PDB file of C-alpha atoms and ligand atoms in Angstrom:
ATOM      1  CA  MET A   1      22.030   1.925 -10.565  1.00 97.00           C
ATOM      2  CA  LEU A   2      22.013   0.030 -13.776  1.00 98.00           C
ATOM      3  CA  LEU A   3      18.794  -2.117 -14.261  1.00 98.00           C
ATOM      4  CA  GLY A   4      18.270  -4.670 -16.785  1.00 98.00           C
ATOM      5  CA  LEU A   5      14.479  -5.496 -17.960  1.00 98.00           C
ATOM      6  CA  TYR A   6      14.329  -8.539 -19.864  1.00 98.00           C
ATOM      7  CA  SER A   7      11.426 -11.150 -20.781  1.00 97.00           C
ATOM      8  CA  ASP A   8      10.390 -12.593 -23.830  1.00 93.00           C
ATOM      9  CA  VAL A   9       6.765 -12.751 -23.008  1.00 91.00           C
ATOM     10  CA  ASP A  10       6.050  -9.941 -21.030  1.00 91.00           C
ATOM     11  CA  PRO A  11       4.928  -6.635 -22.878  1.00 91.00           C
ATOM     12  CA  LEU A  12       8.263  -4.548 -22.360  1.00 94.00           C
ATOM     13  CA  GLU A  13       6.870  -1.578 -24.234  1.00 94.00           C
ATOM     14  CA  ILE A  14       4.326  -0.979 -21.425  1.00 95.00           C
ATOM     15  CA  TRP A  15       6.581  -2.337 -18.488  1.00 96.00           C
ATOM     16  CA  LEU A  16       9.268   0.398 -19.479  1.00 97.00           C
ATOM     17  CA  PRO A  17       7.585   3.793 -19.180  1.00 97.00           C
ATOM     18  CA  ALA A  18       5.932   2.237 -16.119  1.00 97.00           C
ATOM     19  CA  LEU A  19       9.094   1.697 -14.369  1.00 98.00           C
ATOM     20  CA  GLU A  20      10.676   4.813 -15.995  1.00 97.00           C
ATOM     21  CA  GLY A  21       7.985   6.726 -14.291  1.00 97.00           C
ATOM     22  CA  VAL A  22       9.003   5.599 -10.909  1.00 97.00           C
ATOM     23  CA  LEU A  23      12.535   4.951 -11.325  1.00 97.00           C
ATOM     24  CA  ALA A  24      13.916   8.209 -12.258  1.00 95.00           C
ATOM     25  CA  GLY A  25      17.301   8.434 -11.132  1.00 94.00           C
ATOM     26  CA  HIS A  26      18.443   4.714 -12.378  1.00 98.00           C
ATOM     27  CA  GLU A  27      19.363   3.961 -15.693  1.00 98.00           C
ATOM     28  CA  ILE A  28      17.163   1.081 -17.456  1.00 98.00           C
ATOM     29  CA  VAL A  29      18.057  -1.215 -20.678  1.00 98.00           C
ATOM     30  CA  VAL A  30      15.851  -3.554 -21.946  1.00 97.00           C
ATOM     31  CA  GLY A  31      16.043  -6.813 -23.954  1.00 96.00           C
ATOM     32  CA  GLU A  32      18.847  -7.293 -26.220  1.00 96.00           C
ATOM     33  CA  LYS A  33      20.953  -4.506 -24.415  1.00 97.00           C
ATOM     34  CA  ALA A  34      20.219  -5.866 -20.940  1.00 97.00           C
ATOM     35  CA  LEU A  35      21.871  -8.700 -22.480  1.00 97.00           C
ATOM     36  CA  ALA A  36      24.874  -6.655 -24.013  1.00 98.00           C
ATOM     37  CA  ARG A  37      25.331  -5.205 -20.431  1.00 98.00           C
ATOM     38  CA  ALA A  38      24.935  -8.136 -18.645  1.00 98.00           C
ATOM     39  CA  GLY A  39      28.144  -7.751 -16.944  1.00 98.00           C
ATOM     40  CA  GLU A  40      27.416  -4.151 -15.784  1.00 98.00           C
ATOM     41  CA  LEU A  41      23.724  -4.673 -14.294  1.00 98.00           C
ATOM     42  CA  ASP A  42      23.134  -4.027 -10.672  1.00 98.00           C
ATOM     43  CA  VAL A  43      19.474  -5.628 -10.653  1.00 98.00           C
ATOM     44  CA  LEU A  44      18.096  -7.654 -12.835  1.00 98.00           C
ATOM     45  CA  MET A  45      14.082  -7.801 -13.398  1.00 98.00           C
ATOM     46  CA  THR A  46      13.101 -10.507 -15.385  1.00 98.00           C
ATOM     47  CA  TRP A  47      10.406 -13.160 -16.442  1.00 97.00           C
ATOM     48  CA  ALA A  48      12.084 -16.432 -17.267  1.00 96.00           C
ATOM     49  CA  PRO A  49      15.398 -15.452 -18.128  1.00 98.00           C
ATOM     50  CA  PRO A  50      17.885 -17.502 -20.439  1.00 97.00           C
ATOM     51  CA  VAL A  51      20.774 -19.015 -18.656  1.00 98.00           C
ATOM     52  CA  GLU A  52      23.154 -16.832 -20.591  1.00 97.00           C
ATOM     53  CA  LEU A  53      21.791 -13.967 -19.307  1.00 98.00           C
ATOM     54  CA  LEU A  54      22.064 -14.951 -15.823  1.00 98.00           C
ATOM     55  CA  ARG A  55      25.820 -16.615 -16.422  1.00 98.00           C
ATOM     56  CA  GLN A  56      26.896 -13.159 -17.800  1.00 98.00           C
ATOM     57  CA  CYS A  57      25.423 -11.132 -14.792  1.00 98.00           C
ATOM     58  CA  THR A  58      28.668 -11.201 -12.860  1.00 97.00           C
ATOM     59  CA  GLY A  59      28.298  -8.098 -10.785  1.00 97.00           C
ATOM     60  CA  LEU A  60      24.291  -8.170  -9.888  1.00 98.00           C
ATOM     61  CA  LYS A  61      23.219  -7.314  -6.323  1.00 98.00           C
ATOM     62  CA  ALA A  62      20.001  -8.815  -6.840  1.00 98.00           C
ATOM     63  CA  ILE A  63      17.215  -9.947  -9.338  1.00 98.00           C
ATOM     64  CA  LEU A  64      13.494  -8.890  -9.327  1.00 98.00           C
ATOM     65  CA  SER A  65      10.769 -11.452 -10.576  1.00 98.00           C
ATOM     66  CA  LEU A  66       8.273  -9.616 -12.978  1.00 97.00           C
ATOM     67  CA  GLY A  67       5.649 -12.199 -11.804  1.00 95.00           C
ATOM     68  CA  ALA A  68       4.667 -13.672  -8.514  1.00 94.00           C
ATOM     69  CA  GLY A  69       6.419 -17.470  -8.924  1.00 95.00           C
ATOM     70  CA  VAL A  70      10.252 -17.271  -9.133  1.00 96.00           C
ATOM     71  CA  ASP A  71      10.567 -21.085 -10.777  1.00 96.00           C
ATOM     72  CA  HIS A  72      11.436 -19.518 -13.614  1.00 96.00           C
ATOM     73  CA  ILE A  73      14.586 -18.216 -12.169  1.00 97.00           C
ATOM     74  CA  LEU A  74      15.203 -21.012  -9.798  1.00 97.00           C
ATOM     75  CA  ARG A  75      15.121 -23.842 -12.506  1.00 95.00           C
ATOM     76  CA  HIS A  76      18.814 -22.623 -13.747  1.00 97.00           C
ATOM     77  CA  GLY A  77      20.041 -24.133 -10.428  1.00 95.00           C
ATOM     78  CA  ALA A  78      23.548 -23.313 -10.100  1.00 96.00           C
ATOM     79  CA  ASP A  79      23.642 -20.546 -12.831  1.00 97.00           C
ATOM     80  CA  VAL A  80      21.471 -18.556 -10.767  1.00 97.00           C
ATOM     81  CA  PRO A  81      23.575 -15.822  -9.198  1.00 97.00           C
ATOM     82  CA  ASP A  82      24.131 -15.770  -5.478  1.00 96.00           C
ATOM     83  CA  VAL A  83      22.222 -12.744  -5.103  1.00 97.00           C
ATOM     84  CA  PRO A  84      18.831 -12.039  -3.173  1.00 97.00           C
ATOM     85  CA  ILE A  85      16.159 -12.630  -5.320  1.00 98.00           C
ATOM     86  CA  GLY A  86      12.468 -10.696  -4.590  1.00 98.00           C
ATOM     87  CA  ARG A  87       9.175 -12.313  -5.525  1.00 97.00           C
ATOM     88  CA  LEU A  88       6.668 -10.020  -6.936  1.00 97.00           C
ATOM     89  CA  VAL A  89       3.838  -9.319  -4.474  1.00 97.00           C
ATOM     90  CA  ASP A  90       1.226  -6.990  -5.757  1.00 97.00           C
ATOM     91  CA  PRO A  91      -2.173  -6.498  -4.195  1.00 96.00           C
ATOM     92  CA  VAL A  92      -4.013  -6.056  -7.586  1.00 97.00           C
ATOM     93  CA  MET A  93      -2.387  -9.310  -8.635  1.00 97.00           C
ATOM     94  CA  SER A  94      -4.309 -11.076  -5.281  1.00 97.00           C
ATOM     95  CA  GLU A  95      -7.448  -9.222  -6.151  1.00 98.00           C
ATOM     96  CA  ARG A  96      -7.212 -10.620  -9.819  1.00 98.00           C
ATOM     97  CA  MET A  97      -6.432 -13.991  -8.637  1.00 98.00           C
ATOM     98  CA  SER A  98      -9.340 -14.112  -6.250  1.00 98.00           C
ATOM     99  CA  HIS A  99     -11.594 -13.121  -9.241  1.00 98.00           C
ATOM    100  CA  TYR A 100     -10.277 -15.923 -11.103  1.00 98.00           C
ATOM    101  CA  VAL A 101     -10.823 -18.391  -8.358  1.00 98.00           C
ATOM    102  CA  ILE A 102     -14.293 -17.351  -7.272  1.00 98.00           C
ATOM    103  CA  HIS A 103     -15.482 -17.432 -11.000  1.00 98.00           C
ATOM    104  CA  SER A 104     -13.956 -21.059 -11.034  1.00 98.00           C
ATOM    105  CA  VAL A 105     -15.585 -22.253  -8.261  1.00 98.00           C
ATOM    106  CA  ILE A 106     -19.218 -20.800  -9.139  1.00 98.00           C
ATOM    107  CA  HIS A 107     -18.590 -22.123 -12.759  1.00 98.00           C
ATOM    108  CA  HIS A 108     -18.516 -25.419 -11.453  1.00 98.00           C
ATOM    109  CA  HIS A 109     -20.954 -25.206  -8.313  1.00 98.00           C
ATOM    110  CA  ARG A 110     -23.514 -23.472 -10.578  1.00 98.00           C
ATOM    111  CA  HIS A 111     -22.962 -26.406 -13.341  1.00 98.00           C
ATOM    112  CA  PHE A 112     -22.041 -23.930 -15.998  1.00 97.00           C
ATOM    113  CA  PRO A 113     -20.093 -26.631 -17.899  1.00 97.00           C
ATOM    114  CA  SER A 114     -23.546 -28.274 -18.354  1.00 97.00           C
ATOM    115  CA  TYR A 115     -25.424 -25.309 -19.213  1.00 98.00           C
ATOM    116  CA  LEU A 116     -22.562 -24.156 -21.994  1.00 97.00           C
ATOM    117  CA  GLN A 117     -23.442 -27.479 -23.427  1.00 96.00           C
ATOM    118  CA  GLN A 118     -26.817 -27.496 -23.190  1.00 98.00           C
ATOM    119  CA  GLN A 119     -26.975 -23.982 -24.833  1.00 98.00           C
ATOM    120  CA  GLY A 120     -25.107 -25.628 -28.086  1.00 97.00           C
ATOM    121  CA  LYS A 121     -28.200 -28.128 -28.113  1.00 98.00           C
ATOM    122  CA  ALA A 122     -31.055 -25.842 -27.219  1.00 98.00           C
ATOM    123  CA  GLU A 123     -31.942 -27.939 -24.011  1.00 98.00           C
ATOM    124  CA  TRP A 124     -33.844 -26.278 -21.022  1.00 98.00           C
ATOM    125  CA  ILE A 125     -32.770 -28.419 -18.277  1.00 98.00           C
ATOM    126  CA  GLU A 126     -32.673 -27.302 -14.296  1.00 98.00           C
ATOM    127  CA  HIS A 127     -29.888 -28.657 -12.358  1.00 98.00           C
ATOM    128  CA  ARG A 128     -30.380 -28.803  -8.351  1.00 97.00           C
ATOM    129  CA  GLN A 129     -27.727 -26.491  -6.550  1.00 95.00           C
ATOM    130  CA  LYS A 130     -26.197 -26.694  -3.386  1.00 97.00           C
ATOM    131  CA  ASP A 131     -25.971 -23.727  -1.248  1.00 98.00           C
ATOM    132  CA  ALA A 132     -22.068 -22.143  -0.772  1.00 98.00           C
ATOM    133  CA  GLY A 133     -22.319 -23.224   3.095  1.00 98.00           C
ATOM    134  CA  GLU A 134     -22.647 -26.802   2.065  1.00 98.00           C
ATOM    135  CA  LEU A 135     -19.745 -26.335   0.291  1.00 98.00           C
ATOM    136  CA  THR A 136     -15.792 -26.554   1.370  1.00 98.00           C
ATOM    137  CA  VAL A 137     -13.166 -24.939  -0.667  1.00 98.00           C
ATOM    138  CA  GLY A 138      -9.468 -26.069   0.330  1.00 98.00           C
ATOM    139  CA  ILE A 139      -6.755 -24.173  -0.769  1.00 98.00           C
ATOM    140  CA  LEU A 140      -3.050 -25.612  -1.073  1.00 98.00           C
ATOM    141  CA  GLY A 141      -0.596 -22.596  -0.688  1.00 97.00           C
ATOM    142  CA  LEU A 142      -1.640 -19.928   1.948  1.00 94.00           C
ATOM    143  CA  GLY A 143       0.666 -17.091   0.631  1.00 93.00           C
ATOM    144  CA  ALA A 144      -0.474 -13.754   0.029  1.00 93.00           C
ATOM    145  CA  LEU A 145      -2.666 -14.719  -3.048  1.00 96.00           C
ATOM    146  CA  GLY A 146      -4.249 -18.024  -1.405  1.00 97.00           C
ATOM    147  CA  THR A 147      -4.985 -15.787   2.001  1.00 96.00           C
ATOM    148  CA  PHE A 148      -6.770 -13.160  -0.472  1.00 97.00           C
ATOM    149  CA  CYS A 149      -8.478 -15.712  -2.332  1.00 98.00           C
ATOM    150  CA  ALA A 150      -9.510 -17.760   0.844  1.00 98.00           C
ATOM    151  CA  GLU A 151     -11.228 -14.503   2.841  1.00 97.00           C
ATOM    152  CA  ARG A 152     -13.219 -13.730  -0.476  1.00 98.00           C
ATOM    153  CA  LEU A 153     -14.663 -16.895  -0.877  1.00 98.00           C
ATOM    154  CA  GLN A 154     -15.457 -17.091   2.883  1.00 98.00           C
ATOM    155  CA  MET A 155     -17.435 -13.644   2.563  1.00 98.00           C
ATOM    156  CA  LEU A 156     -19.708 -15.406  -0.412  1.00 98.00           C
ATOM    157  CA  GLY A 157     -20.566 -18.012   1.969  1.00 98.00           C
ATOM    158  CA  TYR A 158     -18.145 -21.132   1.364  1.00 98.00           C
ATOM    159  CA  ASN A 159     -16.271 -23.074   3.722  1.00 98.00           C
ATOM    160  CA  VAL A 160     -12.898 -22.363   3.253  1.00 98.00           C
ATOM    161  CA  CYS A 161     -10.033 -24.049   4.614  1.00 98.00           C
ATOM    162  CA  GLY A 162      -6.195 -23.735   3.794  1.00 98.00           C
ATOM    163  CA  TRP A 163      -2.890 -25.350   4.074  1.00 97.00           C
ATOM    164  CA  ARG A 164       0.638 -24.480   4.089  1.00 94.00           C
ATOM    165  CA  ARG A 165       3.970 -26.255   4.691  1.00 89.00           C
ATOM    166  CA  SER A 166       4.158 -24.646   8.407  1.00 88.00           C
ATOM    167  CA  LEU A 167       1.581 -22.517  10.325  1.00 90.00           C
ATOM    168  CA  THR A 168       2.737 -18.758  10.921  1.00 88.00           C
ATOM    169  CA  GLY A 169       0.118 -17.995  13.662  1.00 88.00           C
ATOM    170  CA  ASN A 170      -1.174 -15.300  11.767  1.00 85.00           C
ATOM    171  CA  GLU A 171      -3.684 -17.049   9.512  1.00 87.00           C
ATOM    172  CA  THR A 172      -7.177 -15.474   9.118  1.00 87.00           C
ATOM    173  CA  ILE A 173      -9.078 -18.739   8.221  1.00 94.00           C
ATOM    174  CA  THR A 174      -8.764 -22.201   9.487  1.00 96.00           C
ATOM    175  CA  CYS A 175      -5.312 -23.635   8.322  1.00 97.00           C
ATOM    176  CA  TYR A 176      -3.647 -27.164   8.374  1.00 97.00           C
ATOM    177  CA  GLU A 177      -0.157 -27.782   8.226  1.00 96.00           C
ATOM    178  CA  GLY A 178       2.105 -30.956   7.586  1.00 93.00           C
ATOM    179  CA  ALA A 179       1.279 -34.539   6.187  1.00 93.00           C
ATOM    180  CA  ASP A 180      -1.918 -35.253   8.548  1.00 95.00           C
ATOM    181  CA  GLY A 181      -2.983 -31.537   7.840  1.00 96.00           C
ATOM    182  CA  GLN A 182      -2.953 -31.909   4.284  1.00 97.00           C
ATOM    183  CA  LYS A 183      -5.102 -35.249   4.241  1.00 97.00           C
ATOM    184  CA  THR A 184      -7.211 -33.447   6.766  1.00 98.00           C
ATOM    185  CA  LEU A 185      -7.815 -30.544   4.161  1.00 98.00           C
ATOM    186  CA  LEU A 186      -8.211 -32.827   0.883  1.00 98.00           C
ATOM    187  CA  THR A 187     -10.889 -35.138   2.839  1.00 98.00           C
ATOM    188  CA  GLN A 188     -13.295 -32.148   3.146  1.00 98.00           C
ATOM    189  CA  SER A 189     -12.563 -30.226  -0.162  1.00 98.00           C
ATOM    190  CA  ASP A 190     -15.175 -30.309  -2.630  1.00 98.00           C
ATOM    191  CA  PHE A 191     -13.179 -27.655  -4.668  1.00 99.00           C
ATOM    192  CA  LEU A 192      -9.160 -27.838  -4.417  1.00 99.00           C
ATOM    193  CA  VAL A 193      -7.216 -24.762  -5.237  1.00 99.00           C
ATOM    194  CA  CYS A 194      -3.739 -25.078  -5.743  1.00 98.00           C
ATOM    195  CA  LEU A 195      -1.569 -21.916  -5.227  1.00 98.00           C
ATOM    196  CA  LEU A 196       1.522 -23.771  -4.263  1.00 97.00           C
ATOM    197  CA  PRO A 197       4.830 -22.469  -5.472  1.00 96.00           C
ATOM    198  CA  LEU A 198       6.523 -24.960  -7.721  1.00 96.00           C
ATOM    199  CA  THR A 199       9.385 -26.626  -5.623  1.00 95.00           C
ATOM    200  CA  THR A 200      11.140 -30.091  -5.738  1.00 94.00           C
ATOM    201  CA  GLU A 201       8.692 -31.087  -2.987  1.00 94.00           C
ATOM    202  CA  THR A 202       5.522 -29.802  -4.883  1.00 97.00           C
ATOM    203  CA  ARG A 203       6.245 -30.865  -8.388  1.00 97.00           C
ATOM    204  CA  GLY A 204       3.714 -33.474  -9.467  1.00 98.00           C
ATOM    205  CA  ILE A 205       1.792 -32.935  -6.233  1.00 98.00           C
ATOM    206  CA  LEU A 206      -1.777 -32.913  -8.028  1.00 98.00           C
ATOM    207  CA  GLY A 207      -1.557 -36.764  -8.979  1.00 98.00           C
ATOM    208  CA  LYS A 208      -3.494 -39.745  -8.153  1.00 98.00           C
ATOM    209  CA  PRO A 209      -2.232 -40.374  -4.284  1.00 98.00           C
ATOM    210  CA  LEU A 210      -3.623 -36.492  -3.696  1.00 98.00           C
ATOM    211  CA  LEU A 211      -6.590 -36.917  -6.130  1.00 98.00           C
ATOM    212  CA  ASP A 212      -7.966 -40.214  -4.272  1.00 98.00           C
ATOM    213  CA  GLN A 213      -8.050 -38.489  -0.905  1.00 98.00           C
ATOM    214  CA  LEU A 214     -10.727 -35.714  -2.267  1.00 98.00           C
ATOM    215  CA  PRO A 215     -14.551 -36.587  -1.586  1.00 98.00           C
ATOM    216  CA  ARG A 216     -15.662 -38.122  -4.915  1.00 98.00           C
ATOM    217  CA  GLY A 217     -16.595 -35.673  -7.539  1.00 98.00           C
ATOM    218  CA  ALA A 218     -14.612 -32.631  -6.615  1.00 98.00           C
ATOM    219  CA  VAL A 219     -13.424 -30.231  -8.700  1.00 98.00           C
ATOM    220  CA  LEU A 220      -9.815 -29.125  -8.957  1.00 99.00           C
ATOM    221  CA  ILE A 221      -8.844 -25.478  -9.958  1.00 99.00           C
ATOM    222  CA  ASN A 222      -4.715 -25.085 -10.673  1.00 98.00           C
ATOM    223  CA  PRO A 223      -3.869 -21.453 -11.250  1.00 98.00           C
ATOM    224  CA  GLY A 224      -0.346 -22.433  -9.465  1.00 97.00           C
ATOM    225  CA  ARG A 225       1.988 -24.162 -11.949  1.00 98.00           C
ATOM    226  CA  GLY A 226       1.649 -26.743 -14.780  1.00 98.00           C
ATOM    227  CA  GLY A 227       4.629 -28.719 -13.247  1.00 98.00           C
ATOM    228  CA  HIS A 228       1.924 -29.501 -10.406  1.00 98.00           C
ATOM    229  CA  LEU A 229       0.029 -31.625 -12.402  1.00 98.00           C
ATOM    230  CA  VAL A 230       0.524 -35.223 -13.333  1.00 98.00           C
ATOM    231  CA  GLU A 231      -1.812 -34.909 -16.511  1.00 98.00           C
ATOM    232  CA  SER A 232      -2.630 -38.795 -16.918  1.00 98.00           C
ATOM    233  CA  ASP A 233      -3.886 -38.826 -13.597  1.00 98.00           C
ATOM    234  CA  ILE A 234      -5.991 -35.708 -13.703  1.00 98.00           C
ATOM    235  CA  LEU A 235      -7.431 -37.216 -17.276  1.00 98.00           C
ATOM    236  CA  GLU A 236      -8.189 -40.700 -15.411  1.00 98.00           C
ATOM    237  CA  ALA A 237      -9.801 -38.888 -12.417  1.00 99.00           C
ATOM    238  CA  LEU A 238     -12.133 -37.066 -14.553  1.00 98.00           C
ATOM    239  CA  ASP A 239     -12.883 -39.987 -16.533  1.00 98.00           C
ATOM    240  CA  SER A 240     -13.693 -41.941 -13.270  1.00 98.00           C
ATOM    241  CA  GLY A 241     -15.892 -39.562 -12.109  1.00 98.00           C
ATOM    242  CA  GLN A 242     -13.277 -38.908  -8.871  1.00 98.00           C
ATOM    243  CA  LEU A 243     -13.092 -35.299 -10.213  1.00 98.00           C
ATOM    244  CA  SER A 244     -16.326 -34.054 -11.944  1.00 98.00           C
ATOM    245  CA  GLY A 245     -14.635 -31.078 -13.494  1.00 98.00           C
ATOM    246  CA  ALA A 246     -11.268 -28.961 -13.730  1.00 98.00           C
ATOM    247  CA  THR A 247     -10.169 -25.295 -14.119  1.00 98.00           C
ATOM    248  CA  LEU A 248      -6.498 -25.191 -15.685  1.00 98.00           C
ATOM    249  CA  ASP A 249      -4.412 -22.155 -16.066  1.00 98.00           C
ATOM    250  CA  VAL A 250      -1.290 -23.331 -15.936  1.00 98.00           C
ATOM    251  CA  PHE A 251       0.732 -25.907 -17.935  1.00 98.00           C
ATOM    252  CA  GLU A 252       4.017 -27.736 -18.902  1.00 97.00           C
ATOM    253  CA  PRO A 253       4.891 -26.463 -21.417  1.00 96.00           C
ATOM    254  CA  GLU A 254       3.257 -23.288 -22.338  1.00 95.00           C
ATOM    255  CA  PRO A 255       1.653 -22.536 -24.899  1.00 96.00           C
ATOM    256  CA  LEU A 256      -0.412 -26.014 -24.416  1.00 98.00           C
ATOM    257  CA  PRO A 257       0.050 -28.052 -27.618  1.00 98.00           C
ATOM    258  CA  ALA A 258      -2.670 -28.015 -29.887  1.00 98.00           C
ATOM    259  CA  ASP A 259      -3.187 -31.583 -29.812  1.00 98.00           C
ATOM    260  CA  HIS A 260      -3.292 -31.884 -26.031  1.00 98.00           C
ATOM    261  CA  PRO A 261      -6.309 -33.906 -25.072  1.00 98.00           C
ATOM    262  CA  PHE A 262      -6.783 -31.312 -22.211  1.00 98.00           C
ATOM    263  CA  TRP A 263      -8.167 -28.977 -24.972  1.00 98.00           C
ATOM    264  CA  SER A 264     -11.049 -31.018 -26.017  1.00 97.00           C
ATOM    265  CA  ARG A 265     -12.742 -31.956 -22.498  1.00 97.00           C
ATOM    266  CA  PRO A 266     -15.975 -30.157 -21.765  1.00 95.00           C
ATOM    267  CA  ASP A 267     -15.237 -30.913 -18.265  1.00 97.00           C
ATOM    268  CA  ILE A 268     -12.216 -28.586 -18.030  1.00 98.00           C
ATOM    269  CA  LEU A 269     -12.051 -25.123 -18.239  1.00 97.00           C
ATOM    270  CA  LEU A 270      -8.683 -23.931 -20.019  1.00 98.00           C
ATOM    271  CA  THR A 271      -7.331 -20.607 -19.808  1.00 98.00           C
ATOM    272  CA  PRO A 272      -3.572 -19.346 -21.006  1.00 98.00           C
ATOM    273  CA  HIS A 273      -1.929 -18.081 -17.968  1.00 97.00           C
ATOM    274  CA  ILE A 274      -3.785 -15.318 -17.260  1.00 97.00           C
ATOM    275  CA  ALA A 275      -5.222 -16.063 -13.353  1.00 98.00           C
ATOM    276  CA  ALA A 276      -3.734 -13.105 -12.286  1.00 97.00           C
ATOM    277  CA  GLN A 277      -1.981 -10.775 -15.226  1.00 93.00           C
ATOM    278  CA  THR A 278       0.940  -8.743 -13.822  1.00 93.00           C
ATOM    279  CA  VAL A 279      -0.187  -5.186 -14.054  1.00 93.00           C
ATOM    280  CA  PRO A 280       2.961  -3.349 -15.079  1.00 95.00           C
ATOM    281  CA  ALA A 281       1.553   0.281 -13.761  1.00 95.00           C
ATOM    282  CA  THR A 282       1.227  -1.071  -9.995  1.00 97.00           C
ATOM    283  CA  ALA A 283       4.094  -3.916  -9.911  1.00 97.00           C
ATOM    284  CA  ALA A 284       6.591  -1.118 -11.024  1.00 97.00           C
ATOM    285  CA  ARG A 285       5.703   0.903  -7.801  1.00 97.00           C
ATOM    286  CA  VAL A 286       6.122  -2.279  -6.017  1.00 97.00           C
ATOM    287  CA  MET A 287       9.542  -3.143  -7.659  1.00 98.00           C
ATOM    288  CA  ALA A 288      10.596   0.532  -7.140  1.00 98.00           C
ATOM    289  CA  ALA A 289      10.255   0.240  -3.664  1.00 98.00           C
ATOM    290  CA  ASP A 290      12.619  -2.959  -3.723  1.00 98.00           C
ATOM    291  CA  VAL A 291      15.227  -1.108  -5.978  1.00 98.00           C
ATOM    292  CA  GLU A 292      15.416   1.712  -3.361  1.00 98.00           C
ATOM    293  CA  LEU A 293      16.092  -1.292  -0.508  1.00 98.00           C
ATOM    294  CA  ILE A 294      18.609  -2.544  -2.953  1.00 98.00           C
ATOM    295  CA  ALA A 295      20.700   0.648  -3.716  1.00 98.00           C
ATOM    296  CA  ASN A 296      20.778   1.168   0.321  1.00 97.00           C
ATOM    297  CA  GLY A 297      22.350  -2.557   0.649  1.00 97.00           C
ATOM    298  CA  ALA A 298      18.934  -4.219   1.895  1.00 97.00           C
ATOM    299  CA  SER A 299      17.359  -7.173   0.525  1.00 97.00           C
ATOM    300  CA  PRO A 300      13.996  -7.056  -1.446  1.00 98.00           C
ATOM    301  CA  LEU A 301      11.062  -7.077   0.731  1.00 97.00           C
ATOM    302  CA  HIS A 302       9.775 -10.620  -0.259  1.00 96.00           C
ATOM    303  CA  CYS A 303      13.205 -12.382  -0.583  1.00 96.00           C
ATOM    304  CA  VAL A 304      13.353 -16.058  -1.802  1.00 96.00           C
ATOM    305  CA  ARG A 305      14.564 -18.389   0.612  1.00 92.00           C
ATOM    306  CA  LEU A 306      16.540 -21.060  -1.248  1.00 89.00           C
ATOM    307  CA  ASP A 307      16.076 -23.686   1.646  1.00 86.00           C
ATOM    308  CA  ARG A 308      12.540 -23.726   0.891  1.00 88.00           C
ATOM    309  CA  GLY A 309      12.716 -23.116  -2.891  1.00 88.00           C
ATOM    310  CA  TYR A 310      10.319 -19.967  -3.314  1.00 91.00           C
TER     311      TYR A 310
HETATM  312  C1  OXD B 401       3.149 -16.078 -12.160  1.00 67.56           C
HETATM  313  C2  OXD B 401       2.571 -15.035 -12.811  1.00 67.56           C
HETATM  314  O1  OXD B 401       4.048 -16.217 -11.531  1.00 67.56           O
HETATM  315  O2  OXD B 401       1.611 -15.063 -13.588  1.00 67.56           O
HETATM  316  O3  OXD B 401       2.574 -17.080 -12.708  1.00 67.56           O
HETATM  317  O4  OXD B 401       2.772 -13.672 -11.877  1.00 67.56           O
END
């Protein structure tokens, strides 16, 4: 098959050898060459493809995302070819995400924002700390990433619960569903972690109506998507003390503009979309398995369901 590899942000010089190593027997064209041969491509492996590329991919069998999310593809709406779209589910990314979330929870739980400020002023002041078992972490979105984070946090002694749009029956931690379930989770979450996909339903979910349901002084951790945030509501919640802190990894647009108010706030820990960087060496193996499925006329393993938008 002819495979196209296209991304303006991913290091394709690392991706290409990783993919070539596991996809012998298929031809891979990269970047501008993928654009030039778009009409011949069988599979497009991509992050944030330009709409012109999608429009020219007239013979595609499938699209594979180079990241966990697929909103960067689906945002093109009717211009997205009507073929199966595979999400990247790589256990290495789940582990990376769990490290990010655990670090964020401990950062705020153990008062590191205060200690960092104190260090700048040579101030020796102890802050009282709660035990992990006195605190609850609520996770919105219990897919592969959310479940892995939840299990790890539980092992560290935190109370953990999750919310997903509908229960599967295979949840390994306390899990709620639906609007009532979301309220139950929010009212007990000292830390709220958002790992939802970005869909028309979840855009702007992290706004005042949701934030007001959290216990006063809760912490927000968002490695989900920038489109989940209502930025003015986050700032207002921090100013009023409804939120005592936040860790934010994703923004709209990215990069976050240099004059954005988030940058200068000591109560926000801000990172540049690195919570679960893709690892080409392991992701390539996951994608190679999908390419073999597609070559045999099947769909990628973790296929997007367009009816739910992820
Ligand atoms: C993502 C990723 O989907 O980094 O955000 O993989």
